[in-house]
Amino acid sequence: MIHGVVNVIKPTGMSSHDVIGQLRRIYNMKKIGHAGTLDPLAAGVLPVYLGQATRLIEYGDSSIKTYHAEFALGLATDTEDCTGEVVAQAPVRVFRFEEIQHAVESFRGDIEQTPSRYSAININGVKAYKLARQHADFTLPVRHVTIHDIQVLAYQNGRGLITVTCSKGTYIRSLIRDIGEALGTYACMTYLVRVQAGLFDISQGATLEEIETNPDAYVQPADMAIQELPKAVCNPKQCTFLLQGRPVPFAGKGLTDKAILRVYTLEKKLAGIARFDEEHHVIRPHKMFADIG
């Protein structure tokens, strides 16, 4: 079985689940998953994990992401993007570029955001978008997200393009909705491209058509997605202990309690994921692998 990560460029019009279906056919395997769902309207970087690498998704999906997003002012939809039904409209006055830039940049930093009702957030085990389609009455909790950088790339006649670098869990549709409110009007997202997710960049990605021509050529090592985690190297005896569920001594200089580490053998093979126990100065196994490499 193949164990690794593929940097897929998802096309517009396909769901992330559709992409997984195509790759299961291409690689002739079922154990495939993705990090960071993209809606059918969106395109761009979709890291896909194969085999045992799927156990690393939760760590690889915690990275900073960068998007390019187009928007239209004066228009609000139920989904907060152009695929939804129009729920409100307003005339758009003439904005100077500096006004748009000032409003956009006011969202830089730590902010509170109410996600779209048409998001994939679970509400008592049910996806929010399913409840929204049923016109159910529910409230999504406000979440804290970080906008590391945000800039206006272009704006003309009520339509614009921004670039956003943000933390996991940020909804760009909702961010654009809030930008519209800051400008005293409505706004909805008209297109979205994810250009970077952690260490995965769109310039190094591959389309489904390219992958199908030579599937093995696009599989990267499983630990490609977790390079930002601190590293621990263990000798054979220590690795055996971790595989048996036993802790091993670790100084952990500069690490905080319960820090997540990637663990390697002396031969530079990924052995698994461990947590640092600051009180006892040990690492405790969390997810260990016998054959991931």
mmCIF file of C-alpha atoms in Angstrom:
data_model
loop_
_atom_site.group_PDB
_atom_site.id
_atom_site.type_symbol
_atom_site.label_atom_id
_atom_site.label_comp_id
_atom_site.label_asym_id
_atom_site.label_seq_id
_atom_site.Cartn_x
_atom_site.Cartn_y
_atom_site.Cartn_z
ATOM 1 C CA MET A 1 0.000 0.000 0.000
ATOM 2 C CA ILE A 2 1.151 3.540 -0.780
ATOM 3 C CA HIS A 3 1.705 5.854 2.206
ATOM 4 C CA GLY A 4 2.159 9.521 1.386
ATOM 5 C CA VAL A 5 0.646 12.886 0.523
ATOM 6 C CA VAL A 6 -0.409 14.322 -2.819
ATOM 7 C CA ASN A 7 -0.697 18.072 -3.437
ATOM 8 C CA VAL A 8 -3.822 18.133 -5.593
ATOM 9 C CA ILE A 9 -5.111 21.224 -7.386
ATOM 10 C CA LYS A 10 -8.856 20.853 -6.978
ATOM 11 C CA PRO A 11 -10.845 22.215 -9.924
ATOM 12 C CA THR A 12 -13.935 24.379 -9.627
ATOM 13 C CA GLY A 13 -17.180 22.411 -9.849
ATOM 14 C CA MET A 14 -15.987 19.343 -7.961
ATOM 15 C CA SER A 15 -16.457 18.732 -4.256
ATOM 16 C CA SER A 16 -13.487 17.640 -2.160
ATOM 17 C CA HIS A 17 -15.231 14.280 -1.812
ATOM 18 C CA ASP A 18 -15.409 14.009 -5.619
ATOM 19 C CA VAL A 19 -11.628 14.466 -5.769
ATOM 20 C CA ILE A 20 -11.137 11.634 -3.270
ATOM 21 C CA GLY A 21 -13.365 9.414 -5.403
ATOM 22 C CA GLN A 22 -11.220 10.084 -8.457
ATOM 23 C CA LEU A 23 -7.985 9.378 -6.560
ATOM 24 C CA ARG A 24 -9.333 6.119 -5.130
ATOM 25 C CA ARG A 25 -9.828 5.007 -8.711
ATOM 26 C CA ILE A 26 -6.419 6.276 -9.865
ATOM 27 C CA TYR A 27 -4.481 4.693 -6.980
ATOM 28 C CA ASN A 28 -6.778 1.669 -6.703
ATOM 29 C CA MET A 29 -7.053 2.024 -2.918
ATOM 30 C CA LYS A 30 -9.769 3.035 -0.465
ATOM 31 C CA LYS A 31 -7.749 4.484 2.399
ATOM 32 C CA ILE A 32 -7.539 8.082 1.164
ATOM 33 C CA GLY A 33 -8.544 11.315 2.911
ATOM 34 C CA HIS A 34 -8.070 15.046 2.546
ATOM 35 C CA ALA A 35 -7.334 18.011 4.788
ATOM 36 C CA GLY A 36 -9.155 21.334 4.654
ATOM 37 C CA THR A 37 -12.389 20.931 2.676
ATOM 38 C CA LEU A 38 -12.921 23.190 -0.341
ATOM 39 C CA ASP A 39 -16.459 23.932 -1.562
ATOM 40 C CA PRO A 40 -17.332 23.109 -5.203
ATOM 41 C CA LEU A 41 -17.063 26.832 -6.062
ATOM 42 C CA ALA A 42 -13.468 26.926 -4.799
ATOM 43 C CA ALA A 43 -10.305 25.670 -6.454
ATOM 44 C CA GLY A 44 -6.702 25.212 -5.412
ATOM 45 C CA VAL A 45 -4.524 23.313 -2.989
ATOM 46 C CA LEU A 46 -6.125 20.205 -1.481
ATOM 47 C CA PRO A 47 -3.613 18.014 0.405
ATOM 48 C CA VAL A 48 -4.660 14.375 0.010
ATOM 49 C CA TYR A 49 -3.337 11.630 2.286
ATOM 50 C CA LEU A 50 -2.843 8.020 1.195
ATOM 51 C CA GLY A 51 -2.701 4.865 3.304
ATOM 52 C CA GLN A 52 -1.353 5.208 6.839
ATOM 53 C CA ALA A 53 -0.643 8.885 6.145
ATOM 54 C CA THR A 54 -4.376 9.511 6.699
ATOM 55 C CA ARG A 55 -3.624 9.293 10.421
ATOM 56 C CA LEU A 56 -1.659 12.526 10.086
ATOM 57 C CA ILE A 57 -4.515 14.619 8.658
ATOM 58 C CA GLU A 58 -5.398 16.281 11.968
ATOM 59 C CA TYR A 59 -1.833 17.565 12.326
ATOM 60 C CA GLY A 60 -1.304 18.595 8.722
ATOM 61 C CA ASP A 61 -4.584 20.527 8.671
ATOM 62 C CA SER A 62 -3.581 22.866 11.500
ATOM 63 C CA SER A 63 -1.328 25.011 9.335
ATOM 64 C CA ILE A 64 -1.773 28.554 8.058
ATOM 65 C CA LYS A 65 -3.558 28.883 4.705
ATOM 66 C CA THR A 66 -3.517 31.543 1.982
ATOM 67 C CA TYR A 67 -6.421 32.328 -0.349
ATOM 68 C CA HIS A 68 -7.212 34.637 -3.237
ATOM 69 C CA ALA A 69 -10.882 35.582 -3.175
ATOM 70 C CA GLU A 70 -13.083 37.593 -5.527
ATOM 71 C CA PHE A 71 -16.096 39.465 -4.177
ATOM 72 C CA ALA A 72 -19.038 41.560 -5.288
ATOM 73 C CA LEU A 73 -20.456 44.432 -3.243
ATOM 74 C CA GLY A 74 -24.138 45.272 -2.871
ATOM 75 C CA LEU A 75 -25.280 41.674 -2.826
ATOM 76 C CA ALA A 76 -26.039 39.223 0.013
ATOM 77 C CA THR A 77 -26.930 35.557 -0.466
ATOM 78 C CA ASP A 78 -28.017 32.862 1.953
ATOM 79 C CA THR A 79 -24.777 30.935 1.365
ATOM 80 C CA GLU A 80 -22.612 34.095 1.395
ATOM 81 C CA ASP A 81 -21.296 33.234 -2.069
ATOM 82 C CA CYS A 82 -22.615 33.516 -5.607
ATOM 83 C CA THR A 83 -24.068 29.980 -5.592
ATOM 84 C CA GLY A 84 -26.805 30.924 -3.119
ATOM 85 C CA GLU A 85 -30.127 32.717 -3.350
ATOM 86 C CA VAL A 86 -30.068 36.498 -3.147
ATOM 87 C CA VAL A 87 -31.523 37.636 0.181
ATOM 88 C CA ALA A 88 -30.649 41.354 0.067
ATOM 89 C CA GLN A 89 -29.380 43.974 -2.351
ATOM 90 C CA ALA A 90 -28.226 47.576 -2.053
ATOM 91 C CA PRO A 91 -26.860 50.230 -4.391
ATOM 92 C CA VAL A 92 -23.075 50.416 -4.338
ATOM 93 C CA ARG A 93 -21.669 53.908 -4.039
ATOM 94 C CA VAL A 94 -18.375 54.821 -5.607
ATOM 95 C CA PHE A 95 -15.567 53.679 -3.306
ATOM 96 C CA ARG A 96 -12.015 54.870 -3.570
ATOM 97 C CA PHE A 97 -9.433 52.082 -3.568
ATOM 98 C CA GLU A 98 -8.066 53.431 -0.267
ATOM 99 C CA GLU A 99 -11.493 53.032 1.366
ATOM 100 C CA ILE A 100 -11.707 49.387 0.348
ATOM 101 C CA GLN A 101 -8.144 48.794 1.478
ATOM 102 C CA HIS A 102 -8.777 50.433 4.877
ATOM 103 C CA ALA A 103 -11.905 48.330 5.491
ATOM 104 C CA VAL A 104 -10.182 45.119 4.434
ATOM 105 C CA GLU A 105 -7.056 45.718 6.502
ATOM 106 C CA SER A 106 -9.141 46.417 9.611
ATOM 107 C CA PHE A 107 -9.692 42.654 9.840
ATOM 108 C CA ARG A 108 -5.989 41.880 10.246
ATOM 109 C CA GLY A 109 -5.141 40.198 13.567
ATOM 110 C CA ASP A 110 -7.202 38.126 16.012
ATOM 111 C CA ILE A 111 -10.912 38.504 15.251
ATOM 112 C CA GLU A 112 -14.239 36.935 16.138
ATOM 113 C CA GLN A 113 -16.164 35.404 13.266
ATOM 114 C CA THR A 114 -19.628 33.908 12.917
ATOM 115 C CA PRO A 115 -19.358 31.174 10.258
ATOM 116 C CA SER A 116 -21.820 30.807 7.416
ATOM 117 C CA ARG A 117 -24.978 28.827 8.160
ATOM 118 C CA TYR A 118 -24.112 26.897 5.010
ATOM 119 C CA SER A 119 -20.856 25.580 6.458
ATOM 120 C CA ALA A 120 -19.842 22.001 7.266
ATOM 121 C CA ILE A 121 -19.752 22.663 11.017
ATOM 122 C CA ASN A 122 -21.492 19.967 13.058
ATOM 123 C CA ILE A 123 -24.537 20.958 15.102
ATOM 124 C CA ASN A 124 -25.495 18.032 17.351
ATOM 125 C CA GLY A 125 -24.087 15.625 14.796
ATOM 126 C CA VAL A 126 -25.708 17.281 11.756
ATOM 127 C CA LYS A 127 -23.914 19.487 9.226
ATOM 128 C CA ALA A 128 -24.989 23.122 9.477
ATOM 129 C CA TYR A 129 -25.654 23.386 5.739
ATOM 130 C CA LYS A 130 -28.142 20.497 5.946
ATOM 131 C CA LEU A 131 -30.015 22.252 8.744
ATOM 132 C CA ALA A 132 -29.945 25.515 6.773
ATOM 133 C CA ARG A 133 -31.481 23.808 3.738
ATOM 134 C CA GLN A 134 -34.253 22.527 6.006
ATOM 135 C CA HIS A 135 -34.793 26.104 7.274
ATOM 136 C CA ALA A 136 -34.075 24.882 10.802
ATOM 137 C CA ASP A 137 -33.601 27.379 13.612
ATOM 138 C CA PHE A 138 -30.047 27.149 14.963
ATOM 139 C CA THR A 139 -27.195 29.387 16.006
ATOM 140 C CA LEU A 140 -23.544 28.854 15.164
ATOM 141 C CA PRO A 141 -21.097 29.822 17.913
ATOM 142 C CA VAL A 142 -18.699 32.660 17.282
ATOM 143 C CA ARG A 143 -15.154 31.415 16.726
ATOM 144 C CA HIS A 144 -11.801 33.091 17.241
ATOM 145 C CA VAL A 145 -9.592 33.138 14.148
ATOM 146 C CA THR A 146 -6.428 34.944 13.125
ATOM 147 C CA ILE A 147 -5.959 36.929 9.940
ATOM 148 C CA HIS A 148 -2.185 37.019 9.593
ATOM 149 C CA ASP A 149 -2.249 39.124 6.457
ATOM 150 C CA ILE A 150 -4.957 40.585 4.217
ATOM 151 C CA GLN A 151 -4.580 42.877 1.222
ATOM 152 C CA VAL A 152 -6.610 44.219 -1.672
ATOM 153 C CA LEU A 153 -5.138 43.102 -4.989
ATOM 154 C CA ALA A 154 -7.711 44.819 -7.200
ATOM 155 C CA TYR A 155 -10.981 46.753 -7.006
ATOM 156 C CA GLN A 156 -13.203 48.341 -9.644
ATOM 157 C CA ASN A 157 -16.922 49.110 -9.959
ATOM 158 C CA GLY A 158 -18.119 47.092 -6.967
ATOM 159 C CA ARG A 159 -15.986 44.024 -7.598
ATOM 160 C CA GLY A 160 -12.640 43.200 -6.031
ATOM 161 C CA LEU A 161 -9.931 40.658 -5.323
ATOM 162 C CA ILE A 162 -8.227 40.129 -1.970
ATOM 163 C CA THR A 163 -5.488 37.854 -0.675
ATOM 164 C CA VAL A 164 -5.869 36.418 2.828
ATOM 165 C CA THR A 165 -3.417 34.446 4.962
ATOM 166 C CA CYS A 166 -5.253 33.035 7.939
ATOM 167 C CA SER A 167 -5.524 30.385 10.623
ATOM 168 C CA LYS A 168 -7.368 27.112 10.319
ATOM 169 C CA GLY A 169 -11.123 27.498 10.679
ATOM 170 C CA THR A 170 -11.413 30.860 8.937
ATOM 171 C CA TYR A 171 -14.376 31.150 6.573
ATOM 172 C CA ILE A 172 -13.474 33.459 3.694
ATOM 173 C CA ARG A 173 -17.143 33.788 2.670
ATOM 174 C CA SER A 174 -17.971 35.067 6.131
ATOM 175 C CA LEU A 175 -14.960 37.367 6.124
ATOM 176 C CA ILE A 176 -16.167 38.955 2.881
ATOM 177 C CA ARG A 177 -19.681 39.286 4.329
ATOM 178 C CA ASP A 178 -18.198 41.188 7.270
ATOM 179 C CA ILE A 179 -16.068 43.370 4.981
ATOM 180 C CA GLY A 180 -19.268 44.377 3.209
ATOM 181 C CA GLU A 181 -20.831 45.351 6.529
ATOM 182 C CA ALA A 182 -17.746 47.389 7.400
ATOM 183 C CA LEU A 183 -18.258 49.295 4.143
ATOM 184 C CA GLY A 184 -21.915 49.910 4.975
ATOM 185 C CA THR A 185 -23.275 47.556 2.314
ATOM 186 C CA TYR A 186 -23.535 43.866 1.450
ATOM 187 C CA ALA A 187 -20.879 41.609 -0.048
ATOM 188 C CA CYS A 188 -20.667 38.033 -1.267
ATOM 189 C CA MET A 189 -17.810 35.869 -2.465
ATOM 190 C CA THR A 190 -17.791 35.116 -6.186
ATOM 191 C CA TYR A 191 -14.685 32.902 -6.458
ATOM 192 C CA LEU A 192 -12.006 31.383 -4.227
ATOM 193 C CA VAL A 193 -8.585 29.837 -4.824
ATOM 194 C CA ARG A 194 -6.478 28.343 -2.050
ATOM 195 C CA VAL A 195 -2.901 29.055 -3.092
ATOM 196 C CA GLN A 196 -1.161 27.611 -0.047
ATOM 197 C CA ALA A 197 -1.923 25.231 2.820
ATOM 198 C CA GLY A 198 0.998 24.919 5.197
ATOM 199 C CA LEU A 199 3.976 23.715 3.157
ATOM 200 C CA PHE A 200 1.826 22.876 0.135
ATOM 201 C CA ASP A 201 1.899 25.545 -2.581
ATOM 202 C CA ILE A 202 -0.268 25.700 -5.697
ATOM 203 C CA SER A 203 2.841 26.171 -7.870
ATOM 204 C CA GLN A 204 3.956 22.669 -6.870
ATOM 205 C CA GLY A 205 0.529 21.024 -7.105
ATOM 206 C CA ALA A 206 -0.841 18.723 -9.769
ATOM 207 C CA THR A 207 -4.202 18.418 -11.474
ATOM 208 C CA LEU A 208 -6.134 15.148 -11.506
ATOM 209 C CA GLU A 209 -5.276 14.780 -15.192
ATOM 210 C CA GLU A 210 -1.553 15.097 -14.473
ATOM 211 C CA ILE A 211 -1.723 12.664 -11.563
ATOM 212 C CA GLU A 212 -3.504 10.064 -13.669
ATOM 213 C CA THR A 213 -0.672 10.029 -16.211
ATOM 214 C CA ASN A 214 1.924 9.044 -13.570
ATOM 215 C CA PRO A 215 0.331 8.527 -10.114
ATOM 216 C CA ASP A 216 3.477 7.508 -8.209
ATOM 217 C CA ALA A 217 5.413 10.583 -9.336
ATOM 218 C CA TYR A 218 3.199 12.922 -7.305
ATOM 219 C CA VAL A 219 3.273 11.067 -3.978
ATOM 220 C CA GLN A 220 5.358 12.942 -1.408
ATOM 221 C CA PRO A 221 6.618 11.514 1.908
ATOM 222 C CA ALA A 222 3.955 11.183 4.592
ATOM 223 C CA ASP A 223 5.710 13.634 6.892
ATOM 224 C CA MET A 224 5.683 16.415 4.291
ATOM 225 C CA ALA A 225 2.580 17.875 5.936
ATOM 226 C CA ILE A 226 3.953 17.906 9.487
ATOM 227 C CA GLN A 227 7.357 19.506 9.025
ATOM 228 C CA GLU A 228 6.297 22.384 11.292
ATOM 229 C CA LEU A 229 6.060 20.042 14.307
ATOM 230 C CA PRO A 230 9.103 19.703 16.604
ATOM 231 C CA LYS A 231 11.201 16.622 15.946
ATOM 232 C CA ALA A 232 12.446 13.795 18.156
ATOM 233 C CA VAL A 233 14.891 11.068 17.063
ATOM 234 C CA CYS A 234 14.798 7.766 18.961
ATOM 235 C CA ASN A 235 17.094 4.756 19.006
ATOM 236 C CA PRO A 236 15.716 1.271 18.247
ATOM 237 C CA LYS A 237 14.983 0.468 21.904
ATOM 238 C CA GLN A 238 13.105 3.735 22.411
ATOM 239 C CA CYS A 239 11.097 3.200 19.234
ATOM 240 C CA THR A 240 10.156 -0.278 20.407
ATOM 241 C CA PHE A 241 8.986 1.134 23.730
ATOM 242 C CA LEU A 242 6.846 3.741 21.969
ATOM 243 C CA LEU A 243 5.321 1.099 19.694
ATOM 244 C CA GLN A 244 4.461 -0.868 22.843
ATOM 245 C CA GLY A 245 2.716 2.186 24.291
ATOM 246 C CA ARG A 246 5.476 2.981 26.780
ATOM 247 C CA PRO A 247 6.977 6.454 27.380
ATOM 248 C CA VAL A 248 10.651 7.224 26.807
ATOM 249 C CA PRO A 249 12.844 9.934 28.391
ATOM 250 C CA PHE A 250 13.057 13.225 26.494
ATOM 251 C CA ALA A 251 14.556 16.527 27.616
ATOM 252 C CA GLY A 252 12.107 18.604 25.607
ATOM 253 C CA LYS A 253 14.109 21.805 25.882
ATOM 254 C CA GLY A 254 11.908 24.758 24.874
ATOM 255 C CA LEU A 255 8.762 22.655 24.555
ATOM 256 C CA THR A 256 5.517 23.227 26.419
ATOM 257 C CA ASP A 257 3.565 20.495 28.163
ATOM 258 C CA LYS A 258 1.586 18.237 25.795
ATOM 259 C CA ALA A 259 3.467 19.543 22.756
ATOM 260 C CA ILE A 260 3.031 17.343 19.673
ATOM 261 C CA LEU A 261 6.219 15.907 18.158
ATOM 262 C CA ARG A 262 7.055 13.893 15.064
ATOM 263 C CA VAL A 263 9.236 10.916 15.995
ATOM 264 C CA TYR A 264 11.906 9.407 13.741
ATOM 265 C CA THR A 265 14.181 6.392 13.877
ATOM 266 C CA LEU A 266 17.949 6.771 13.561
ATOM 267 C CA GLU A 267 17.483 5.817 9.887
ATOM 268 C CA LYS A 268 15.280 8.935 9.423
ATOM 269 C CA LYS A 269 12.111 6.883 9.077
ATOM 270 C CA LEU A 270 8.916 8.402 10.493
ATOM 271 C CA ALA A 271 7.995 6.320 13.534
ATOM 272 C CA GLY A 272 4.922 8.249 14.648
ATOM 273 C CA ILE A 273 3.458 11.094 16.668
ATOM 274 C CA ALA A 274 4.120 11.592 20.385
ATOM 275 C CA ARG A 275 3.199 14.092 23.116
ATOM 276 C CA PHE A 276 5.663 15.699 25.496
ATOM 277 C CA ASP A 277 5.039 15.220 29.229
ATOM 278 C CA GLU A 278 6.805 18.186 30.823
ATOM 279 C CA GLU A 279 6.322 16.985 34.418
ATOM 280 C CA HIS A 280 8.049 13.652 33.849
ATOM 281 C CA HIS A 281 10.338 14.739 30.972
ATOM 282 C CA VAL A 282 9.199 11.950 28.693
ATOM 283 C CA ILE A 283 7.389 11.633 25.382
ATOM 284 C CA ARG A 284 4.299 9.446 25.329
ATOM 285 C CA PRO A 285 3.171 7.675 22.145
ATOM 286 C CA HIS A 286 0.070 9.065 20.489
ATOM 287 C CA LYS A 287 0.037 7.575 16.985
ATOM 288 C CA MET A 288 2.838 5.173 16.116
ATOM 289 C CA PHE A 289 3.526 3.515 12.777
ATOM 290 C CA ALA A 290 5.193 0.252 11.966
ATOM 291 C CA ASP A 291 5.371 0.639 8.199
ATOM 292 C CA ILE A 292 4.787 4.213 7.087
ATOM 293 C CA GLY A 293 8.392 5.166 6.347
#
